[in-house]
XYZ file of C-alpha atoms in Angstrom:
561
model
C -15.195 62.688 -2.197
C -12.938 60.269 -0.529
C -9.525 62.187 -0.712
C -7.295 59.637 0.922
C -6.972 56.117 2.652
C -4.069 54.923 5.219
C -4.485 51.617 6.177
C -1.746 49.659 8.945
C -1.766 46.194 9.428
C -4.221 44.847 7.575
C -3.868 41.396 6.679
C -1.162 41.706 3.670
C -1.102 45.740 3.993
C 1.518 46.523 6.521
C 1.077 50.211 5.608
C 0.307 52.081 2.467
C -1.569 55.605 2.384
C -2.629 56.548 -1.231
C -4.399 59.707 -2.364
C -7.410 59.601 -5.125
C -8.548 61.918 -7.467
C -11.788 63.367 -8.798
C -13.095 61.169 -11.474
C -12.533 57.600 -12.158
C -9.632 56.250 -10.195
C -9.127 52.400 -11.274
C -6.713 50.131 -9.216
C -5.283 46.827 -11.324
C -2.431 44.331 -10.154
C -1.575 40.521 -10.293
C -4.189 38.267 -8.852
C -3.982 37.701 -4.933
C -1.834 41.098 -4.788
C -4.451 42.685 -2.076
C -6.759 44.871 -4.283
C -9.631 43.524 -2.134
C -7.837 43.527 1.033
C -7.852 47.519 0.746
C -11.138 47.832 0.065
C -12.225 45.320 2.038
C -10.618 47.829 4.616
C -12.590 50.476 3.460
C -15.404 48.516 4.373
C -13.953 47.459 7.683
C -13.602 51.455 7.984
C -17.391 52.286 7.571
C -18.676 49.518 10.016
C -18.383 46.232 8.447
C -17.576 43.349 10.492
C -14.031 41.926 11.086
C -12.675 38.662 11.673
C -9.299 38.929 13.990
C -7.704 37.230 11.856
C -7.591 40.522 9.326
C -4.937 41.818 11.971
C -1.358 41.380 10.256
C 0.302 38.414 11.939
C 2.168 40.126 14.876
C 0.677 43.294 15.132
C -0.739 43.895 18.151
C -4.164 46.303 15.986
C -5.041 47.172 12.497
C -6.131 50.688 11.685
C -8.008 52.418 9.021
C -8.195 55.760 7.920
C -10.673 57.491 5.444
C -10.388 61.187 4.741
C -13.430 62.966 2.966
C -14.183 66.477 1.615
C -17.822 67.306 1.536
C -19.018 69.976 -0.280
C -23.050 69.221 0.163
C -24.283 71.418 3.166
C -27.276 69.476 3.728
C -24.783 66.423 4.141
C -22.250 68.486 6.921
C -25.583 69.490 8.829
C -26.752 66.079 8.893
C -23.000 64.663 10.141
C -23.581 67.832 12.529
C -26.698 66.764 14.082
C -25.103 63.748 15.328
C -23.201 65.678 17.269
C -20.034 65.163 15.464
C -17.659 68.366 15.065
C -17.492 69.322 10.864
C -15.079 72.325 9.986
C -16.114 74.946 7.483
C -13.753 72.765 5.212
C -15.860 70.158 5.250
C -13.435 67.466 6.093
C -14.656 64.237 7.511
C -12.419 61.677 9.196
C -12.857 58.261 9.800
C -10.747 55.706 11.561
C -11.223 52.220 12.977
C -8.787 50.751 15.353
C -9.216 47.086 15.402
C -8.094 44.960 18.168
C -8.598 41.455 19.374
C -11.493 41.384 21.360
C -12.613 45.137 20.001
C -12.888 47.805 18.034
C -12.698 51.917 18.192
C -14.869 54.095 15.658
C -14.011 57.789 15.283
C -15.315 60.681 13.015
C -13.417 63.578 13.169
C -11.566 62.438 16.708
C -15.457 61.645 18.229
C -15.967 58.354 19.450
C -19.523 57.029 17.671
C -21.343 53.340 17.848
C -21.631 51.340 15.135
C -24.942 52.819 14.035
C -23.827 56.623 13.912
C -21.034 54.936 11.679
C -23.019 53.854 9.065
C -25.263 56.395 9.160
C -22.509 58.752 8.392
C -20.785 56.291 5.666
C -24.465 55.955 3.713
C -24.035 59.743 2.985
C -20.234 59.785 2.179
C -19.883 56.166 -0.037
C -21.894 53.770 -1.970
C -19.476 50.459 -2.048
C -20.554 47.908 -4.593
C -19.221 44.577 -3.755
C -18.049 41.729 -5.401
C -20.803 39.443 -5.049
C -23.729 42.579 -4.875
C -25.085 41.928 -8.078
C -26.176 38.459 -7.145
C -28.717 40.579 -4.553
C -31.148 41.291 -7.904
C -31.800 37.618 -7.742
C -33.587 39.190 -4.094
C -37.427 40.454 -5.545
C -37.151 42.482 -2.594
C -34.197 44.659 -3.325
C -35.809 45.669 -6.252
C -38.804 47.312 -4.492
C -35.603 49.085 -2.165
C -34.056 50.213 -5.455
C -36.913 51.790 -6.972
C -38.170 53.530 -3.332
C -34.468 54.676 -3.450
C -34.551 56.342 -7.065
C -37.826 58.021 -6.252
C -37.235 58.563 -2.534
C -37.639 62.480 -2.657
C -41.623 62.016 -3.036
C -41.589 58.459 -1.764
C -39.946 58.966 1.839
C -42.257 61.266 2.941
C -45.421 58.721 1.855
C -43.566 55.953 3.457
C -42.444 57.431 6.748
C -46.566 58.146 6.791
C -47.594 54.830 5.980
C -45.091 52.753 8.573
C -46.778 55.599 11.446
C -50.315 54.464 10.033
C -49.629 50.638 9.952
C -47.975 50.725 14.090
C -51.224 52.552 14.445
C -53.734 49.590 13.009
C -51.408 46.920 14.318
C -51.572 48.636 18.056
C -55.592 48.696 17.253
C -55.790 45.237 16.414
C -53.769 43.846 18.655
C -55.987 45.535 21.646
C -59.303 44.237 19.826
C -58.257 40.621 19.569
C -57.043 40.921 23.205
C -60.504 42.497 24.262
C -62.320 39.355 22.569
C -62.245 37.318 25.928
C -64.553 34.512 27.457
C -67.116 35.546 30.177
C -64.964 33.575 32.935
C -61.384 35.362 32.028
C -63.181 38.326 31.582
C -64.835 37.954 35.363
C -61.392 36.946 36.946
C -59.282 39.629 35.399
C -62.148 42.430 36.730
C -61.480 40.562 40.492
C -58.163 40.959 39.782
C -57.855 44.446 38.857
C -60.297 45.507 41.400
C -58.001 44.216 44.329
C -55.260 46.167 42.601
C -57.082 49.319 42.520
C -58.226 49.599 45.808
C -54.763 48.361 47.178
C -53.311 51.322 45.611
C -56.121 53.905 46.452
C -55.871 52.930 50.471
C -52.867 53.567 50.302
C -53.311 57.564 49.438
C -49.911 58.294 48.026
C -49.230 61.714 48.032
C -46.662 63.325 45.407
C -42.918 63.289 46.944
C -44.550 61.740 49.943
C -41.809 58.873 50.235
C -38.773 61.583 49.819
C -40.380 63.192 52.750
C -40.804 59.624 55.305
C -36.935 58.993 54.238
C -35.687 61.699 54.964
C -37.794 62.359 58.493
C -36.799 58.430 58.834
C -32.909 59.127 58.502
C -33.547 61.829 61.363
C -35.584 59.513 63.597
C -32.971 56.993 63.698
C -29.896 59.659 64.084
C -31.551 61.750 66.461
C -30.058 60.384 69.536
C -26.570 61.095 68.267
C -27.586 64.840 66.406
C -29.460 65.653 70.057
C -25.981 65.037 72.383
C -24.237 66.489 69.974
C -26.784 69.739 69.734
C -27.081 69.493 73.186
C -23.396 69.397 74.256
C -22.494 72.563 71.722
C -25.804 74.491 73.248
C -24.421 73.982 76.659
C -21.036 75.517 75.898
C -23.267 78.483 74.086
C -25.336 78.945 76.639
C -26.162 81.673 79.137
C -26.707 79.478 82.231
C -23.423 77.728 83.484
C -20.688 80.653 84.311
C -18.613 78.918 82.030
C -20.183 79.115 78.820
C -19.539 81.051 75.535
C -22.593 83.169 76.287
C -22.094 83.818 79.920
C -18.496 84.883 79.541
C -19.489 87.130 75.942
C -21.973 88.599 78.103
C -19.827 89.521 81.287
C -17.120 90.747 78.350
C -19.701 93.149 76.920
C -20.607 94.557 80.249
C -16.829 94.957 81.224
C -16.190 96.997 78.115
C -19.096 99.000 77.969
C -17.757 101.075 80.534
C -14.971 102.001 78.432
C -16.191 102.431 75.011
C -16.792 106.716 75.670
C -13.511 107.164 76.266
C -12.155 106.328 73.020
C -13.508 106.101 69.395
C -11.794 102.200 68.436
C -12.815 101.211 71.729
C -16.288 102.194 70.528
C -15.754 100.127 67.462
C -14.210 96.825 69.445
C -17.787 97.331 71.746
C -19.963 97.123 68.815
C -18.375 94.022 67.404
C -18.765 92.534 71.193
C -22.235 93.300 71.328
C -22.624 91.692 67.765
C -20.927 88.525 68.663
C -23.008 88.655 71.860
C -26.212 88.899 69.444
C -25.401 85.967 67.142
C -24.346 83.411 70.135
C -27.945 84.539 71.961
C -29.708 83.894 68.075
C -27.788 80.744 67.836
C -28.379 79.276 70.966
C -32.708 80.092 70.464
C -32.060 77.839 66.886
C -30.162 74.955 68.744
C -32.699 75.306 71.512
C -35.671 74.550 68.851
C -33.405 71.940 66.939
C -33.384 70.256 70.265
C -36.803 70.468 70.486
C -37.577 69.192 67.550
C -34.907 66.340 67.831
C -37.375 64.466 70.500
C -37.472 61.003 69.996
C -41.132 59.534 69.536
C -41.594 55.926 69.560
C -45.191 55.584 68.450
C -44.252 58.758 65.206
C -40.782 55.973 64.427
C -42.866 53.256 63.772
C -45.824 54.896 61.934
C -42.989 56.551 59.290
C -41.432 52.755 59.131
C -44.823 51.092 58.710
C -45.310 53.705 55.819
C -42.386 53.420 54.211
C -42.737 49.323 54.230
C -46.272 50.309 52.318
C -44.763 52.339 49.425
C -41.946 49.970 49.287
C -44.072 47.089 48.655
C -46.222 48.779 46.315
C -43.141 50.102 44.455
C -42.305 46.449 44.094
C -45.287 45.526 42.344
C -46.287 48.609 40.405
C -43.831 50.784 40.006
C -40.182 51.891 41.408
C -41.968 55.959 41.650
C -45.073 57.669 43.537
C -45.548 59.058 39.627
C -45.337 55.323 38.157
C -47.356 53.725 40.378
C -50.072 56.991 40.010
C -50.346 56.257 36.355
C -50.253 52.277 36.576
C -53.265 52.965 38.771
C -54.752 54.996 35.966
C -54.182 52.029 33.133
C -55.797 49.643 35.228
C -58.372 51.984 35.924
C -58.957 52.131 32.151
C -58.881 48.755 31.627
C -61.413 47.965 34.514
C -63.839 50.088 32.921
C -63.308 48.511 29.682
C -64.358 45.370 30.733
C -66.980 46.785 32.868
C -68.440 47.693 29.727
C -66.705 45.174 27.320
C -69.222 44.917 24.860
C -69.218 48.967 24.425
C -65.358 48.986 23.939
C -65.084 46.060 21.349
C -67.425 48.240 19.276
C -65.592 51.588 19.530
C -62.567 49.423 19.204
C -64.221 47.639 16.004
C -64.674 51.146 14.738
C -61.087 52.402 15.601
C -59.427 49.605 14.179
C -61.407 49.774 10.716
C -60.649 53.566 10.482
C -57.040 53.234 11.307
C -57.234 50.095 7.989
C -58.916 52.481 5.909
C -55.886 54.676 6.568
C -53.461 52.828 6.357
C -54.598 51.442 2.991
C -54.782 55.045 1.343
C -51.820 55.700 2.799
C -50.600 52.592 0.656
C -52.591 53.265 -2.234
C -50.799 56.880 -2.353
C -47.478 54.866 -2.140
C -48.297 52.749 -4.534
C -49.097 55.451 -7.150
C -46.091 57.274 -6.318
C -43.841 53.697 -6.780
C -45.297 53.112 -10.273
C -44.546 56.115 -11.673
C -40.990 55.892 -9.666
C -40.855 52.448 -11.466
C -41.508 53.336 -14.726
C -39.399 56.148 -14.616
C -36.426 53.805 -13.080
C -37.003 51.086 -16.032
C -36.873 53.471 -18.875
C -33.568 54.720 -17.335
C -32.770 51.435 -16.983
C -32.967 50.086 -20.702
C -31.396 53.400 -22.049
C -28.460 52.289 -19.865
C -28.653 48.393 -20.714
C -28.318 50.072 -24.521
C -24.876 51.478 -23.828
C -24.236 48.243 -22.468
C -24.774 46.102 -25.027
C -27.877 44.579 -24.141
C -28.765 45.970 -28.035
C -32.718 44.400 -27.960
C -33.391 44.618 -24.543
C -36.826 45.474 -22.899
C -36.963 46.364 -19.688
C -39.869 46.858 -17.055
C -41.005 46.580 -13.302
C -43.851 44.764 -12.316
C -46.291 45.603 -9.421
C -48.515 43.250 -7.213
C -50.527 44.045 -4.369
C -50.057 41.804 -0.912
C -52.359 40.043 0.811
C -52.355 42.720 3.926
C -49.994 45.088 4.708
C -46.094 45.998 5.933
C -44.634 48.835 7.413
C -43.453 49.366 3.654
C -46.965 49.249 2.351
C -48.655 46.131 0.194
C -46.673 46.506 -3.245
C -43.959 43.990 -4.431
C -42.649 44.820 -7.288
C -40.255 42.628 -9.747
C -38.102 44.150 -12.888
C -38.767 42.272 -15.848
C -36.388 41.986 -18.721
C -35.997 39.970 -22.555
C -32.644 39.790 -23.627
C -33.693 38.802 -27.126
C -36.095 40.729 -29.407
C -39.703 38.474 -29.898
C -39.246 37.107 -25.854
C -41.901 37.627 -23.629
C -40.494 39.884 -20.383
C -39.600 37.235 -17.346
C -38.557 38.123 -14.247
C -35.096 38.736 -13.704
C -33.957 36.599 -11.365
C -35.334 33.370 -13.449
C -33.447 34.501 -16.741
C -29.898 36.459 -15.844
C -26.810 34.675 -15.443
C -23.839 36.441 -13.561
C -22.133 38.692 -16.041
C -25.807 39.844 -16.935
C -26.694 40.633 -13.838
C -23.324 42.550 -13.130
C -23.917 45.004 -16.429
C -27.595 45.065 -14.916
C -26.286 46.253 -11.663
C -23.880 48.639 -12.974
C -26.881 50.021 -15.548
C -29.073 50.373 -11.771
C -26.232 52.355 -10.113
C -25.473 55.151 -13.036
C -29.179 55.686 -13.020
C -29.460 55.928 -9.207
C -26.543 58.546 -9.376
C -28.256 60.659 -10.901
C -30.455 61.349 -8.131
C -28.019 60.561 -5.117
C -26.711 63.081 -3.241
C -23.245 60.445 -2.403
C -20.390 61.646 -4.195
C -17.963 58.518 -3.660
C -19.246 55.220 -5.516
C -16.797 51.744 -5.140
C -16.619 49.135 -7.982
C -15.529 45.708 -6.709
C -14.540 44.321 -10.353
C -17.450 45.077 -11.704
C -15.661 43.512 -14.656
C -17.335 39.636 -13.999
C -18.149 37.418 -16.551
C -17.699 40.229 -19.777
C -15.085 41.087 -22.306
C -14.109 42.486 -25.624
C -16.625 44.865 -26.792
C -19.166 44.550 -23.702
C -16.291 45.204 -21.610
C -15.251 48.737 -24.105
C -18.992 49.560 -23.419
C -19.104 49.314 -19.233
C -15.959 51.039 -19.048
C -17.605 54.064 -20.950
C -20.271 54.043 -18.778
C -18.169 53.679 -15.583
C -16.562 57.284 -17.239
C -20.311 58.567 -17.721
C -21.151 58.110 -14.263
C -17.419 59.513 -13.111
C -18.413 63.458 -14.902
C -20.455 63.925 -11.727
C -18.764 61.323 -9.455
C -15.861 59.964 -8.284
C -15.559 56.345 -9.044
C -13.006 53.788 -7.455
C -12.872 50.947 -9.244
C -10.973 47.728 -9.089
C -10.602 45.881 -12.466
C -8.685 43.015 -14.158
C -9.801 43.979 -17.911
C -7.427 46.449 -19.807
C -10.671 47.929 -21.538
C -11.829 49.378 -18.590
C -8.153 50.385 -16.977
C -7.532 52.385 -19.920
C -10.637 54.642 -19.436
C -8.576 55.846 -15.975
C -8.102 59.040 -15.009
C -5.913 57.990 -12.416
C -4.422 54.451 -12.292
C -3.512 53.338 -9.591
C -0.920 49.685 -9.184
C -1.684 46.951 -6.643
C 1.507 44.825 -6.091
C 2.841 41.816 -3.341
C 5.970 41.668 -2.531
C 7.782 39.204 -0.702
C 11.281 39.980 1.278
C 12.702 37.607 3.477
C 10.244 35.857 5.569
C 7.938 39.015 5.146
C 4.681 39.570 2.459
C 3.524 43.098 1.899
C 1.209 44.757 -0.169
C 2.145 47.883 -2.090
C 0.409 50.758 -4.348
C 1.344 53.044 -6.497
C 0.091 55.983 -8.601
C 1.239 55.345 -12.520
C 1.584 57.781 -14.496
C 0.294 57.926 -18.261
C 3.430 56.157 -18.996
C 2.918 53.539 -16.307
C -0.802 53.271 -17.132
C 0.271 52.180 -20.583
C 2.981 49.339 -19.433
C -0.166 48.347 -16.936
C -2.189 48.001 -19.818
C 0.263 46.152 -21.662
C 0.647 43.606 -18.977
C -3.173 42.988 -18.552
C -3.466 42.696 -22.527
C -0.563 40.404 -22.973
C 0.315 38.156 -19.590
C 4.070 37.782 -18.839
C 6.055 38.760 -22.007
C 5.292 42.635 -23.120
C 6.454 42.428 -26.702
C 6.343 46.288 -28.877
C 3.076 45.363 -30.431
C 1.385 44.876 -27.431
C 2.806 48.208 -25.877
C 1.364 49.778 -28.889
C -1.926 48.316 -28.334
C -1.851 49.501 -25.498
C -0.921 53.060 -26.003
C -3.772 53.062 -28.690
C -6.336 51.666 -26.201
C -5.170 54.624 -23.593
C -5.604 56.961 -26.611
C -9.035 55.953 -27.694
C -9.866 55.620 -24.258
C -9.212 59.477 -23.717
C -10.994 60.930 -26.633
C -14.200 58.642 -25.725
C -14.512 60.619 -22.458
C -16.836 63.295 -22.023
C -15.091 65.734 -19.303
């Protein structure tokens, strides 16, 4: 659950840090006082995008904070597979530093992209915004919604059938490409042939250019390595009275004739000889270095002229021996395809009606598994729509089958509603105006809970368009949904602020030249004056505090936890 938020210079927010609770934790205030600027920063949090101008005038960054306890295992080892450091705690951390021209993500003091951050958020937080209900008017979320509900048996299916469709699509795609006239067909064969045998004269051998570079490197330093060699072998050497080894060797002989006479002269002799041994073995290596350091005109230009010829072919098929090996291969492949065209549009034929046939189980097994998913979801559904007030509704989803298929299958599917008892089911998006749709959404979301695995859910005032008793009834199933989860919710109806378990007050202030945004925790007391305020505007007479204490009363013996 979302334990915590600190958010710094964020539009109105200068800074405020607030704790939430288990439960439902509802936040109310005067209109424009920056409810959905803190959200809205929540969302900015978990990877949302950011105008600049969201930076408090002045301030040189905004930052965001989100502090989490997870409990789920399966949701820590996912966060840990990322590569992202989780404590046996469980606490996850997320900032967002937002600056002009950027922006820094961090879980748990890791720098992530933008992907890893959402990936991590879709297992923490489900935020419902303002406007999401107007998405049902989309036919296409609803096929998301119900693949979501039933996603422990669907996923699977569906990771199967988007394999399956690359599959067909690959297949297809090669068979209309190997449906050719006689002419193209004729000058692509010329073609590949003069590729071919360019490569195969060539008779790359594995590491073979690693080799010429190196030997080429020597070539052209060799005249510098062999006076330097040469210059070191002659101090070394035995043969100028002079040298290192001449003047070791007359040192030896000198104190040879001394060593019997005492024991550490014995030992100083032995390490003479030794030295004598290593110059003599050193001076045999730079004599075959030397040997091997002899310039060749006719070998230089051979090793150039080679490595020109890998070069160039590197250019045009490959930057690697290994790439240009197995670009040699696939045109190999394809010359013998349309050597024997005829034979390979047939096998491909074949191929490409297997991989259809499938494909389209595969679909038909998704299918099967949606409509039960559906009907499951819909009967949810209306049960919820009851305990919303839609008192007659029915309540279906609707299947059709595409013409040809999707990475997602061939369904579309479409939830059907009547409002009114006797009216024929129509789809939804042709019959439900805003504050239907809202109570719709809301109805979606508390059946969808029930299979999530996301502990934190955000209501936007889900509130829109409904009142009096409609109102009573979402904000006892907002406190149905908040036994197993915690809810944040923002709200401007008293109805549903009453059914708080913790209340939380959004207020602007202005000082000076200076507007901030403020919240605090209210307690029951608080809660009640809160209530008071939403039920009767500016003046708070006694009978409105007491309607308000009643409404905070009922409120608590509706609740189920």
């Amino acid at each position: 659950m979302l334990l915590n938020i600190h958010v710094k210079n964020m539009a109105l927010i200068e800074e405020i840090e607030v704790d939430f609770a288990e439960h439902l934790n509802i936040l109310s205030g005067e209109t424009g006082a920056g409810k959905s600027i803190l959200l809205g920063s929540v969302n900015a949090a978990l990877g949302a995008k950011v105008s600049k101008d969201m930076i408090r005038k002045d301030a040189e960054y905004g930052m965001i904070e989100l502090v989490f306890s997870v409990e789920r295992q399966e949701i820590i080892d996912r966060i840990r597979s990322l590569d992202i450091p989780v404590d046996e705690d469980g606490i996850v951390i997320i900032s967002r530093k937002i600056m002009k021209n950027r922006s820094i993500s961090k879980i748990n003091g890791e720098t992530v992209t933008l992907s890893i951050l959402k990936e991590v958020s879709s297992l923490l937080i489900d935020i419902h915004g303002q406007h999401e209900h107007q998405s049902l008017l989309n036919k296409k979320i609803h096929l998301e919604i119900i693949d979501s509900y039933g996603k422990k048996d669907i996923e699977p299916v569906k990771a199967q059938v988007a394999e399956a469709y690359c599959r067909y699509k690959a297949l297809e795609k090669e068979l209309k490409a190997a449906d050719i006239d006689e002419e193209e067909r004729l000058r692509e064969i010329s073609f590949l042939e003069f590729e071919i045998q360019e490569i195969e004269q060539a008779r790359l051998m594995d590491g073979e250019d690693e080799l010429l570079e190196k030997d080429y490197k020597k070539m052209c330093n060799s005249r510098v390595l062999m006076e330097s060699a040469g210059e070191v072998y002659r101090m070394l050497g035995y043969d100028e009275s002079h040298s290192v080894g001449s003047i070791l060797g007359r040192a030896v002989r000198q104190f040879s004739s001394v060593t019997r006479l005492d024991e550490e002269a014995s030992s100083m002799g032995e390490q003479l000889e030794q030295l004598d041994s290593l110059c003599n073995d050193l001076n045999r290596e730079l004599s075959d270095y030397l040997m091997s350091l002899e310039f060749d005109d006719e070998a230089f230009k051979e090793t150039e002229d080679r490595i020109n010829l890998i070069h160039t072919l590197k250019s045009k098929y490959g930057n690697t021996i290994d790439k240009i090996k197995a670009y040699l291969n696939k045109q190999k492949a394809r010359l013998n395809d349309l050597t024997h065209l005829e034979e390979r549009i047939q096998e491909l034929s074949y191929e490409t009606e297997k991989a259809r046939q499938e494909l389209d189980s595969l679909c038909a097994q998704l299918s099967k598994l949606r409509t039960f998913a559906g009907g499951e979801l819909a009967a949810g559904i209306k049960e919820a729509l009851i305990d919303l007030n839609f008192l007659d509704v029915a309540f279906e989803t609707a299947f059709t089958k595409m013409n040809g298929y999707t990475a997602d299958g061939y369904d579309e599917a479409c939830f059907m509603i009547s409002t009114n008892p006797g009216e024929n089911l129509k789809p939804l998006p042709d019959i439900a105006s805003g504050g239907e749709l809202s109570r719709i959404m809301l109805a979606i979301k508390s059946i969808l809970a029930k299979v999530d695995t996301i502990d934190t859910l955000i209501f936007d005032e889900i509130d829109v368009g409904i009142s009096g008793r409609t109102a009573q009834m979402v904000s006892e199933k907002m406190s149905h949904i908040a036994r197993n989860h915690q809810v944040i919710a923002i709200t401007h109806l008293p109805q549903i602020a009453a059914m708080a378990d913790s209340h939380y007050f959004i207020e602007k202030k202005a000082e000076d030249t200076k507007t901030t945004t403020s919240i605090i925790r209210l307690s029951r007391e608080g809660s009640v004056k809160e209530l008071a305020r939403m039920l009767g505007g500016v003046e708070i007479t006694d009978s409105v505090l007491v309607s308000a204490n009643e409404m905070k009363d009922m409120a608590e013996k509706v609740k189920s936890y």
